[in-house]
Coordinates of C-alpha atoms in Angstrom, one line a residue:
M1 CA 0.0 0.0 0.0
F2 CA 2.8 2.4 1.0
V3 CA 4.6 1.7 -2.3
R4 CA 1.5 2.4 -4.4
V5 CA 0.9 5.7 -2.6
S6 CA 4.5 6.7 -3.0
Y7 CA 4.4 5.8 -6.6
L8 CA 1.2 7.9 -7.2
C9 CA 2.8 10.9 -5.3
L10 CA 5.9 10.6 -7.6
V11 CA 3.8 10.5 -10.7
G12 CA 1.8 13.5 -9.5
L13 CA 5.1 15.4 -8.8
V14 CA 6.5 14.5 -12.3
L15 CA 3.2 15.7 -14.0
F16 CA 3.3 18.9 -11.9
V17 CA 6.9 19.7 -12.9
A18 CA 6.2 18.9 -16.5
L19 CA 3.2 21.2 -16.5
E20 CA 5.2 24.0 -14.9
T21 CA 7.9 23.6 -17.5
V22 CA 5.4 23.7 -20.4
L23 CA 3.7 26.8 -18.9
S24 CA 7.0 28.6 -18.3
E25 CA 8.1 27.8 -21.9
E26 CA 4.7 29.1 -23.2
N27 CA 5.2 32.3 -21.3
I28 CA 8.6 32.8 -22.9
K29 CA 7.1 32.1 -26.4
N30 CA 3.9 34.1 -25.7
P31 CA 4.0 36.4 -22.7
D32 CA 0.3 37.3 -23.3
T33 CA -0.8 33.8 -22.3
S34 CA 0.0 34.5 -18.7
A35 CA -1.8 37.9 -18.8
L36 CA -4.8 36.3 -20.4
F37 CA -5.0 33.6 -17.8
K38 CA -4.7 36.2 -15.0
R39 CA -7.4 38.3 -16.6
R40 CA -9.7 35.2 -16.9
L41 CA -9.2 34.5 -13.2
S42 CA -10.0 38.1 -12.3
M43 CA -13.3 37.9 -14.3
R44 CA -14.6 35.3 -11.9
G45 CA -17.7 36.7 -10.1
R46 CA -18.1 39.4 -12.7
K47 CA -20.5 37.7 -15.0
V48 CA -23.7 39.6 -15.9
A49 CA -26.5 38.3 -18.1
F50 CA -30.3 38.6 -18.1
S51 CA -33.2 37.5 -20.2
A52 CA -36.8 38.5 -19.8
Y53 CA -40.1 38.4 -21.7
L54 CA -43.5 39.9 -21.4
G55 CA -46.4 38.3 -19.6
N56 CA -49.1 40.9 -20.3
Q57 CA -48.6 44.7 -20.4
K58 CA -51.0 47.4 -21.5
I59 CA -49.5 50.3 -23.4
K60 CA -50.9 53.6 -22.1
S61 CA -48.6 56.2 -23.8
N62 CA -45.7 56.9 -26.0
K63 CA -42.2 56.8 -24.4
Q64 CA -43.5 54.1 -22.0
I65 CA -40.9 51.8 -20.6
I66 CA -41.6 48.2 -21.5
R67 CA -41.5 46.2 -18.3
Y68 CA -40.5 42.6 -19.2
S69 CA -42.0 41.0 -16.1
Q70 CA -41.0 37.4 -16.6
T71 CA -37.3 37.0 -15.9
T72 CA -35.8 33.7 -17.0
L73 CA -32.2 34.6 -16.2
N74 CA -30.7 37.4 -14.1
I75 CA -27.1 36.7 -13.3
G76 CA -25.6 39.6 -11.4
S77 CA -29.1 40.9 -10.5
A78 CA -28.7 43.9 -12.9
Y79 CA -32.1 43.8 -14.5
R80 CA -35.1 45.0 -12.5
G81 CA -38.5 46.5 -13.4
G82 CA -37.7 46.9 -17.1
I83 CA -34.4 48.6 -16.6
F84 CA -30.9 47.2 -16.8
R85 CA -28.3 49.0 -14.7
A86 CA -24.6 48.2 -15.4
P87 CA -23.0 46.8 -12.2
R88 CA -19.5 47.6 -13.7
S89 CA -18.0 49.2 -16.7
G90 CA -17.6 47.2 -19.8
V91 CA -18.9 46.2 -23.2
Y92 CA -22.5 44.8 -23.2
V93 CA -24.6 43.2 -25.9
F94 CA -28.4 43.8 -25.9
F95 CA -31.2 42.1 -28.0
F96 CA -34.9 43.0 -28.0
T97 CA -37.8 41.7 -30.0
S98 CA -41.5 42.7 -30.4
M99 CA -44.5 41.0 -31.7
P100 CA -47.5 43.3 -31.5
Q101 CA -51.2 42.2 -31.5
R102 CA -52.5 40.6 -34.7
G103 CA -53.2 43.3 -37.3
K104 CA -51.2 46.0 -35.4
G105 CA -47.7 47.4 -35.6
D106 CA -45.3 49.1 -33.2
A107 CA -42.1 50.9 -32.9
L108 CA -39.7 50.4 -29.9
W109 CA -36.5 52.1 -29.0
L110 CA -33.5 50.7 -27.1
M111 CA -32.5 53.5 -24.8
K112 CA -29.2 54.3 -23.0
N113 CA -29.4 56.9 -20.2
G114 CA -32.4 58.5 -21.9
R115 CA -31.0 58.6 -25.4
R116 CA -32.1 56.4 -28.3
V117 CA -29.6 53.8 -29.5
V118 CA -31.5 51.7 -32.0
E119 CA -35.1 51.2 -33.1
S120 CA -37.3 48.2 -34.0
V121 CA -40.4 48.6 -36.2
S122 CA -43.1 46.0 -36.8
G123 CA -45.4 47.1 -39.6
R124 CA -49.2 46.5 -39.6
V125 CA -50.2 43.2 -41.2
S126 CA -54.0 42.9 -41.3
S127 CA -54.5 39.2 -40.5
A128 CA -51.2 38.0 -39.2
Y129 CA -48.5 38.7 -36.7
N130 CA -45.4 40.7 -37.6
M131 CA -42.2 40.8 -35.6
G132 CA -39.5 43.4 -35.2
S133 CA -36.1 43.1 -33.5
N134 CA -32.7 44.7 -33.1
M135 CA -29.5 44.5 -31.1
A136 CA -26.8 46.8 -30.0
I137 CA -23.3 46.5 -28.6
L138 CA -22.6 49.3 -26.1
Y139 CA -19.8 50.4 -23.8
L140 CA -21.4 51.1 -20.4
R141 CA -20.0 52.8 -17.4
R142 CA -21.0 51.5 -14.0
G143 CA -24.5 52.7 -13.2
N144 CA -25.5 53.4 -16.8
K145 CA -29.1 52.4 -17.6
V146 CA -30.5 50.6 -20.6
W147 CA -34.2 49.9 -21.3
V148 CA -36.7 49.4 -24.1
Q149 CA -39.5 52.0 -24.6
T150 CA -42.3 52.8 -27.0
S151 CA -41.4 55.3 -29.7
P152 CA -42.7 58.9 -29.1
F153 CA -43.8 58.9 -32.8
W154 CA -45.9 55.8 -32.9
K155 CA -49.6 56.0 -32.1
F156 CA -50.8 53.2 -29.8
S157 CA -54.5 52.5 -29.4
K158 CA -56.0 52.7 -25.9
E159 CA -56.5 49.0 -25.7
Y160 CA -53.0 48.1 -26.9
R161 CA -51.4 45.1 -25.1
Y162 CA -48.3 43.1 -25.4
Q163 CA -49.2 39.5 -24.5
H164 CA -46.7 37.2 -26.2
T165 CA -43.5 35.6 -24.9
A166 CA -42.1 36.6 -28.3
N167 CA -41.6 40.1 -26.8
S168 CA -38.3 39.8 -25.1
F169 CA -35.3 41.8 -23.8
S170 CA -31.9 40.2 -23.1
G171 CA -28.3 41.3 -22.6
F172 CA -25.0 40.2 -21.2
R173 CA -21.5 41.6 -20.4
L174 CA -19.1 40.7 -23.2
Y175 CA -15.9 41.9 -21.4

């Protein structure tokens, strides 16, 4: 038993030394490898991602924030009440889709700190559904806010509702 344990320890030590040698040779050939590895280690605990969709929301006015109430993912707890707040500075990716009621259209804006970034338009189709979508890659500083709202130029009827899970808003921190 003692011989077997000693042998396993010796094999482990040889593998460790071999790995250290390979890593040090790699650092000589490519010094960025070590920096990349250290950066990956420093990214632990900094993951941010969310995905939410609509349950049922009545649109009452233009410039109304769409509150995606059904959250399926919220790593980092940065999404709340329709608004994403960046927990740290970095590059973020956002997607949003809309599917208005049958026979209706809409126009939605992706907003960053009160300024329009991109727009999605779904035209009116009389007897069918029509979808709109868009995405944006943004640099955000800590505390910056991103949300989706109705366009100020689109006229929504008084009984306008988003009721489909096809209406979604998602995002994640790229780096």
